[in-house]
PDB file of C-alpha atoms in Angstrom:
ATOM      1  CA  MET A 165      94.679   2.748 112.753  1.00 84.00           C
ATOM      2  CA  ASN A 166      96.717   3.895 115.187  1.00 94.00           C
ATOM      3  CA  THR A 167      95.920   4.624 119.200  1.00 96.00           C
ATOM      4  CA  LYS A 168      94.745   8.590 118.857  1.00 97.00           C
ATOM      5  CA  ASP A 169      93.493   8.143 115.566  1.00 96.00           C
ATOM      6  CA  THR A 170      91.026   5.868 117.105  1.00 94.00           C
ATOM      7  CA  LEU A 171      90.605   7.608 120.163  1.00 97.00           C
ATOM      8  CA  GLU A 172      89.864  10.927 117.335  1.00 98.00           C
ATOM      9  CA  LEU A 173      87.111   8.855 115.353  1.00 96.00           C
ATOM     10  CA  ILE A 174      85.519   7.720 118.634  1.00 97.00           C
ATOM     11  CA  TYR A 175      84.861  11.035 120.033  1.00 98.00           C
ATOM     12  CA  LYS A 176      83.383  12.429 116.389  1.00 98.00           C
ATOM     13  CA  THR A 177      81.695  10.046 116.272  1.00 97.00           C
ATOM     14  CA  LEU A 178      80.022   9.946 119.848  1.00 98.00           C
ATOM     15  CA  LEU A 179      79.314  13.973 119.373  1.00 98.00           C
ATOM     16  CA  ASN A 180      77.715  13.373 116.318  1.00 98.00           C
ATOM     17  CA  SER A 181      75.788  10.619 117.246  1.00 97.00           C
ATOM     18  CA  PHE A 182      74.752  12.663 121.330  1.00 98.00           C
ATOM     19  CA  GLY A 183      75.649  16.116 119.826  1.00 98.00           C
ATOM     20  CA  HIS A 184      77.525  18.269 122.908  1.00 98.00           C
ATOM     21  CA  GLN A 185      76.741  16.980 126.405  1.00 96.00           C
ATOM     22  CA  ASN A 186      77.529  20.694 127.946  1.00 92.00           C
ATOM     23  CA  TRP A 187      78.652  19.093 131.234  1.00 90.00           C
ATOM     24  CA  TRP A 188      79.175  19.440 134.001  1.00 89.00           C
ATOM     25  CA  PRO A 189      75.911  20.413 135.232  1.00 83.00           C
ATOM     26  CA  GLY A 190      75.829  23.277 137.561  1.00 83.00           C
ATOM     27  CA  GLU A 191      75.640  26.908 137.369  1.00 86.00           C
ATOM     28  CA  THR A 192      78.815  27.879 139.877  1.00 96.00           C
ATOM     29  CA  ALA A 193      82.420  26.180 141.120  1.00 98.00           C
ATOM     30  CA  ASP A 194      80.996  25.854 143.894  1.00 98.00           C
ATOM     31  CA  GLU A 195      77.858  23.553 143.144  1.00 98.00           C
ATOM     32  CA  ILE A 196      80.177  21.755 140.471  1.00 98.00           C
ATOM     33  CA  ILE A 197      82.354  20.133 143.758  1.00 98.00           C
ATOM     34  CA  ILE A 198      79.815  19.653 145.930  1.00 98.00           C
ATOM     35  CA  GLY A 199      78.039  18.089 143.356  1.00 98.00           C
ATOM     36  CA  ALA A 200      81.300  15.375 142.456  1.00 98.00           C
ATOM     37  CA  ILE A 201      80.986  14.911 145.621  1.00 99.00           C
ATOM     38  CA  LEU A 202      77.998  13.890 146.172  1.00 98.00           C
ATOM     39  CA  THR A 203      77.701  11.757 142.999  1.00 97.00           C
ATOM     40  CA  GLN A 204      79.948   9.220 144.387  1.00 97.00           C
ATOM     41  CA  SER A 205      78.046   5.666 143.971  1.00 94.00           C
ATOM     42  CA  VAL A 206      74.489   6.959 143.115  1.00 96.00           C
ATOM     43  CA  SER A 207      73.045   8.460 140.107  1.00 93.00           C
ATOM     44  CA  TRP A 208      73.428  12.325 138.877  1.00 93.00           C
ATOM     45  CA  LYS A 209      69.225  12.069 139.506  1.00 95.00           C
ATOM     46  CA  ASN A 210      68.969  11.968 142.967  1.00 98.00           C
ATOM     47  CA  VAL A 211      72.037  14.862 142.994  1.00 97.00           C
ATOM     48  CA  GLU A 212      69.822  17.191 141.577  1.00 96.00           C
ATOM     49  CA  THR A 213      67.510  16.821 144.279  1.00 98.00           C
ATOM     50  CA  ALA A 214      69.818  16.729 146.565  1.00 98.00           C
ATOM     51  CA  ILE A 215      71.586  20.063 145.394  1.00 98.00           C
ATOM     52  CA  GLU A 216      67.278  21.827 145.295  1.00 97.00           C
ATOM     53  CA  LYS A 217      67.350  21.504 148.843  1.00 98.00           C
ATOM     54  CA  LEU A 218      70.815  22.757 149.667  1.00 98.00           C
ATOM     55  CA  LYS A 219      69.332  25.500 147.655  1.00 98.00           C
ATOM     56  CA  GLN A 220      66.714  26.283 148.738  1.00 98.00           C
ATOM     57  CA  ASN A 221      67.710  25.985 152.886  1.00 98.00           C
ATOM     58  CA  ASN A 222      70.903  28.466 151.520  1.00 98.00           C
ATOM     59  CA  LEU A 223      73.727  25.857 151.391  1.00 98.00           C
ATOM     60  CA  CYS A 224      75.246  25.426 148.314  1.00 97.00           C
ATOM     61  CA  THR A 225      78.198  27.582 148.645  1.00 98.00           C
ATOM     62  CA  ILE A 226      81.462  26.184 149.933  1.00 99.00           C
ATOM     63  CA  GLU A 227      81.283  28.993 152.425  1.00 99.00           C
ATOM     64  CA  GLN A 228      78.319  28.078 153.012  1.00 99.00           C
ATOM     65  CA  ILE A 229      78.674  24.800 154.283  1.00 99.00           C
ATOM     66  CA  HIS A 230      82.050  25.694 155.957  1.00 99.00           C
ATOM     67  CA  ASN A 231      79.615  27.174 158.531  1.00 99.00           C
ATOM     68  CA  ALA A 232      76.995  24.643 158.528  1.00 98.00           C
ATOM     69  CA  ASN A 233      77.456  22.115 160.819  1.00 97.00           C
ATOM     70  CA  LYS A 234      76.891  17.809 159.956  1.00 98.00           C
ATOM     71  CA  GLU A 235      73.866  17.221 160.989  1.00 98.00           C
ATOM     72  CA  GLU A 236      71.842  20.630 159.000  1.00 98.00           C
ATOM     73  CA  ILE A 237      73.858  19.065 155.975  1.00 99.00           C
ATOM     74  CA  ALA A 238      73.209  15.763 156.096  1.00 99.00           C
ATOM     75  CA  PRO A 239      68.805  15.507 156.072  1.00 99.00           C
ATOM     76  CA  LEU A 240      68.918  17.154 153.140  1.00 99.00           C
ATOM     77  CA  ILE A 241      71.037  14.885 151.016  1.00 99.00           C
ATOM     78  CA  ARG A 242      69.654  12.135 151.966  1.00 98.00           C
ATOM     79  CA  SER A 243      68.584  10.900 148.721  1.00 98.00           C
ATOM     80  CA  THR A 244      72.105   9.956 147.744  1.00 98.00           C
ATOM     81  CA  LEU A 245      72.686   7.565 150.032  1.00 96.00           C
ATOM     82  CA  TYR A 246      75.527   7.802 152.832  1.00 97.00           C
ATOM     83  CA  TYR A 247      74.172  10.728 153.323  1.00 98.00           C
ATOM     84  CA  ASN A 248      75.979  10.523 156.494  1.00 98.00           C
ATOM     85  CA  GLN A 249      79.422  10.335 155.124  1.00 98.00           C
ATOM     86  CA  LYS A 250      79.505  12.920 152.677  1.00 99.00           C
ATOM     87  CA  ALA A 251      77.501  15.443 154.992  1.00 99.00           C
ATOM     88  CA  LYS A 252      81.569  15.087 156.310  1.00 99.00           C
ATOM     89  CA  LYS A 253      82.742  14.912 152.824  1.00 99.00           C
ATOM     90  CA  LEU A 254      81.543  17.711 152.274  1.00 99.00           C
ATOM     91  CA  LYS A 255      83.050  20.185 155.451  1.00 99.00           C
ATOM     92  CA  ASN A 256      85.973  18.104 154.628  1.00 99.00           C
ATOM     93  CA  PHE A 257      86.548  20.106 151.674  1.00 99.00           C
ATOM     94  CA  ALA A 258      85.445  22.717 153.069  1.00 99.00           C
ATOM     95  CA  ASN A 259      87.438  22.723 155.822  1.00 99.00           C
ATOM     96  CA  PHE A 260      90.385  22.365 153.758  1.00 99.00           C
ATOM     97  CA  LEU A 261      89.231  25.278 151.716  1.00 99.00           C
ATOM     98  CA  PHE A 262      89.265  27.851 154.016  1.00 99.00           C
ATOM     99  CA  GLN A 263      92.274  26.858 156.245  1.00 99.00           C
ATOM    100  CA  LYS A 264      94.707  26.489 153.030  1.00 98.00           C
ATOM    101  CA  TYR A 265      93.746  29.470 150.701  1.00 99.00           C
ATOM    102  CA  ASP A 266      91.032  31.705 153.385  1.00 98.00           C
ATOM    103  CA  GLY A 267      87.984  29.400 151.543  1.00 98.00           C
ATOM    104  CA  ASN A 268      88.840  31.137 148.312  1.00 99.00           C
ATOM    105  CA  LEU A 269      88.892  28.841 145.129  1.00 98.00           C
ATOM    106  CA  GLN A 270      89.912  31.465 142.766  1.00 98.00           C
ATOM    107  CA  LYS A 271      93.488  31.206 144.856  1.00 98.00           C
ATOM    108  CA  LEU A 272      92.534  27.147 145.149  1.00 99.00           C
ATOM    109  CA  PHE A 273      93.139  26.308 141.432  1.00 99.00           C
ATOM    110  CA  GLN A 274      96.257  29.006 140.553  1.00 99.00           C
ATOM    111  CA  THR A 275      98.201  26.383 142.710  1.00 99.00           C
ATOM    112  CA  ASN A 276     100.249  24.071 140.117  1.00 99.00           C
ATOM    113  CA  THR A 277      97.708  21.137 138.867  1.00 99.00           C
ATOM    114  CA  ASN A 278      99.761  18.376 140.550  1.00 98.00           C
ATOM    115  CA  ILE A 279      99.953  20.081 143.437  1.00 99.00           C
ATOM    116  CA  LEU A 280      96.563  20.534 143.582  1.00 99.00           C
ATOM    117  CA  ARG A 281      95.512  17.247 142.760  1.00 99.00           C
ATOM    118  CA  LYS A 282      97.503  16.058 145.618  1.00 99.00           C
ATOM    119  CA  GLN A 283      96.510  18.423 148.163  1.00 99.00           C
ATOM    120  CA  LEU A 284      92.755  17.274 147.328  1.00 99.00           C
ATOM    121  CA  LEU A 285      93.776  13.604 147.613  1.00 99.00           C
ATOM    122  CA  SER A 286      94.651  14.809 151.099  1.00 99.00           C
ATOM    123  CA  ILE A 287      91.089  15.279 152.261  1.00 99.00           C
ATOM    124  CA  ASN A 288      89.337  12.356 153.461  1.00 98.00           C
ATOM    125  CA  GLY A 289      86.522  11.465 151.175  1.00 97.00           C
ATOM    126  CA  ILE A 290      87.979  12.582 147.755  1.00 99.00           C
ATOM    127  CA  GLY A 291      89.051   9.649 145.454  1.00 98.00           C
ATOM    128  CA  GLU A 292      91.057  10.633 142.100  1.00 99.00           C
ATOM    129  CA  GLU A 293      87.789  11.133 140.488  1.00 98.00           C
ATOM    130  CA  THR A 294      86.607  12.608 142.538  1.00 99.00           C
ATOM    131  CA  ALA A 295      89.389  14.932 143.036  1.00 99.00           C
ATOM    132  CA  ASP A 296      90.101  14.466 139.134  1.00 99.00           C
ATOM    133  CA  SER A 297      86.368  16.233 138.415  1.00 98.00           C
ATOM    134  CA  ILE A 298      86.643  19.355 141.015  1.00 99.00           C
ATOM    135  CA  LEU A 299      89.604  20.024 139.090  1.00 99.00           C
ATOM    136  CA  LEU A 300      88.478  19.575 134.899  1.00 98.00           C
ATOM    137  CA  TYR A 301      85.002  21.181 135.475  1.00 98.00           C
ATOM    138  CA  ALA A 302      85.390  23.031 138.226  1.00 98.00           C
ATOM    139  CA  GLY A 303      89.369  24.329 138.232  1.00 98.00           C
ATOM    140  CA  ASN A 304      89.244  24.340 134.311  1.00 98.00           C
ATOM    141  CA  LYS A 305      92.545  21.739 134.511  1.00 98.00           C
ATOM    142  CA  CYS A 306      93.713  19.958 131.895  1.00 98.00           C
ATOM    143  CA  VAL A 307      93.069  17.218 133.486  1.00 99.00           C
ATOM    144  CA  PHE A 308      90.455  13.616 132.263  1.00 99.00           C
ATOM    145  CA  VAL A 309      88.349  12.180 134.244  1.00 99.00           C
ATOM    146  CA  ILE A 310      88.451   8.463 134.926  1.00 99.00           C
ATOM    147  CA  ASP A 311      84.911   6.155 136.159  1.00 98.00           C
ATOM    148  CA  ALA A 312      83.444   3.076 135.539  1.00 96.00           C
ATOM    149  CA  TYR A 313      82.719   3.356 132.185  1.00 96.00           C
ATOM    150  CA  THR A 314      85.853   4.402 130.880  1.00 97.00           C
ATOM    151  CA  LYS A 315      87.310   1.330 131.703  1.00 96.00           C
ATOM    152  CA  ARG A 316      83.963  -0.649 130.822  1.00 94.00           C
ATOM    153  CA  ILE A 317      84.254   0.723 127.164  1.00 94.00           C
ATOM    154  CA  LEU A 318      87.208   1.215 126.747  1.00 95.00           C
ATOM    155  CA  SER A 319      88.131  -1.925 127.588  1.00 93.00           C
ATOM    156  CA  ARG A 320      85.425  -3.611 125.282  1.00 91.00           C
ATOM    157  CA  ILE A 321      86.506  -2.130 122.489  1.00 91.00           C
ATOM    158  CA  GLY A 322      89.827  -3.954 123.003  1.00 91.00           C
ATOM    159  CA  LEU A 323      92.170  -0.622 123.427  1.00 94.00           C
ATOM    160  CA  THR A 324      92.526  -1.444 127.412  1.00 95.00           C
ATOM    161  CA  LYS A 325      92.645  -3.966 129.868  1.00 94.00           C
ATOM    162  CA  PRO A 326      89.670  -3.575 132.513  1.00 92.00           C
ATOM    163  CA  GLU A 327      92.896  -4.566 135.667  1.00 96.00           C
ATOM    164  CA  TRP A 328      94.769  -1.409 134.512  1.00 98.00           C
ATOM    165  CA  SER A 329      95.113   1.391 137.425  1.00 98.00           C
ATOM    166  CA  TYR A 330      93.246   4.631 137.105  1.00 99.00           C
ATOM    167  CA  ALA A 331      96.392   6.050 136.483  1.00 99.00           C
ATOM    168  CA  ARG A 332      96.882   4.177 133.599  1.00 99.00           C
ATOM    169  CA  TYR A 333      94.192   4.350 132.390  1.00 99.00           C
ATOM    170  CA  GLN A 334      94.197   7.778 132.353  1.00 99.00           C
ATOM    171  CA  GLN A 335      97.602   8.003 131.280  1.00 99.00           C
ATOM    172  CA  PHE A 336      96.482   6.528 127.905  1.00 99.00           C
ATOM    173  CA  ILE A 337      94.142   8.279 127.185  1.00 99.00           C
ATOM    174  CA  MET A 338      96.296  11.935 127.711  1.00 99.00           C
ATOM    175  CA  ASN A 339      99.222  10.488 125.705  1.00 99.00           C
ATOM    176  CA  ASN A 340      96.887   9.771 122.530  1.00 99.00           C
ATOM    177  CA  ILE A 341      93.499  12.726 122.260  1.00 99.00           C
ATOM    178  CA  VAL A 342      95.147  16.571 121.972  1.00 98.00           C
ATOM    179  CA  HIS A 343      94.908  18.917 125.474  1.00 98.00           C
ATOM    180  CA  ASP A 344      91.914  20.987 125.165  1.00 98.00           C
ATOM    181  CA  ILE A 345      90.144  21.518 128.141  1.00 98.00           C
ATOM    182  CA  GLU A 346      87.095  21.717 126.618  1.00 98.00           C
ATOM    183  CA  LEU A 347      87.705  18.650 124.429  1.00 99.00           C
ATOM    184  CA  PHE A 348      88.455  16.567 128.111  1.00 99.00           C
ATOM    185  CA  LYS A 349      85.243  17.726 129.098  1.00 98.00           C
ATOM    186  CA  ASP A 350      82.751  16.780 126.397  1.00 98.00           C
ATOM    187  CA  TYR A 351      84.607  13.324 126.007  1.00 99.00           C
ATOM    188  CA  HIS A 352      84.313  11.615 129.470  1.00 98.00           C
ATOM    189  CA  ALA A 353      80.159  13.011 129.155  1.00 98.00           C
ATOM    190  CA  GLN A 354      79.724  11.209 126.003  1.00 98.00           C
ATOM    191  CA  ILE A 355      81.616   7.996 127.519  1.00 98.00           C
ATOM    192  CA  VAL A 356      79.433   9.053 130.595  1.00 97.00           C
ATOM    193  CA  TYR A 357      76.218   9.127 127.822  1.00 96.00           C
ATOM    194  CA  LEU A 358      77.172   6.027 126.435  1.00 96.00           C
ATOM    195  CA  GLY A 359      78.032   3.700 129.864  1.00 94.00           C
ATOM    196  CA  LYS A 360      74.157   5.140 130.614  1.00 93.00           C
ATOM    197  CA  HIS A 361      72.471   4.319 127.965  1.00 92.00           C
ATOM    198  CA  PHE A 362      74.216   1.394 125.624  1.00 91.00           C
ATOM    199  CA  CYS A 363      77.158   0.230 126.883  1.00 90.00           C
ATOM    200  CA  LYS A 364      75.399  -0.588 129.752  1.00 89.00           C
ATOM    201  CA  THR A 365      76.149  -4.243 132.749  1.00 84.00           C
ATOM    202  CA  LYS A 366      73.509  -5.976 130.481  1.00 82.00           C
ATOM    203  CA  LEU A 367      75.134  -4.920 126.166  1.00 76.00           C
ATOM    204  CA  SER A 368      72.512  -2.781 124.076  1.00 77.00           C
ATOM    205  CA  CYS A 369      74.887  -3.361 121.165  1.00 81.00           C
ATOM    206  CA  GLU A 370      72.670  -3.230 118.117  1.00 81.00           C
ATOM    207  CA  LYS A 371      71.615   0.705 118.974  1.00 84.00           C
ATOM    208  CA  CYS A 372      75.417   1.902 120.352  1.00 91.00           C
ATOM    209  CA  PRO A 373      77.165   4.180 117.901  1.00 94.00           C
ATOM    210  CA  LEU A 374      80.290   2.207 118.773  1.00 93.00           C
ATOM    211  CA  GLU A 375      79.108  -0.585 117.894  1.00 87.00           C
ATOM    212  CA  LYS A 376      80.874  -0.757 114.514  1.00 82.00           C
ATOM    213  CA  PHE A 377      84.587  -1.347 116.310  1.00 78.00           C
ATOM    214  CA  CYS A 378      83.123  -3.907 119.191  1.00 78.00           C
ATOM    215  CA  GLU A 379      82.127  -6.237 116.272  1.00 50.00           C
ATOM    216  CA  ARG A 380      83.659  -5.875 112.586  1.00 39.00           C
ATOM    217  CA  LYS A 381      86.983  -6.170 114.180  1.00 44.00           C
ATOM    218  CA  LYS A 382      86.170  -8.359 116.959  1.00 49.00           C
ATOM    219  CA  LEU A 383      86.869  -6.502 120.306  1.00 43.00           C
ATOM    220  CA  SER A 384      90.185  -5.119 118.612  1.00 40.00           C
ATOM    221  CA  ILE A 385      89.630  -1.809 116.052  1.00 39.00           C
TER     222      ILE A 385
END
């Protein structure tokens, strides 16, 4: 089986096992962007707590973040860890949006994807995973998000090497699956679900829907 067929089969297996994940959890593009920044190095459960507090205090849009000061934001996002740093990151993104795009997300996402990605990566506190999450889930750009779960799962299966760079992982996947925004969104979400519940640091292979791939072919599909 070639790589394209293998990646397609992996997705279909996960979809049949877990169902459509309806990701990203967020009501608006603003909320998705805020969540993408807050979820760095912390579980989504912690982010949900922070977002609810931001909503209660009318601080869950980029414009509201832009108009607030860090001291107002930080206590509300304490559940996400490194909350002072993340308050700065939120402010950095908001300042970028208003300085370069007049605070208009629609104008932001009309920018060429490669150019916009470089701009996002130039913002202090925005790394590749965060930038790509913003592009895919808030901007509906066809960019595949790579995270620790992606690296762990694909390397354990035998398709990739754990030492590969973010860019190499991304190129590998994007060269071998159909470029469809909804597929990209759900495929990443399926990987996250598998990584959280089955393909953890401590393995739970006997219950994993991809167990047959790893065991039967001895880590090489």
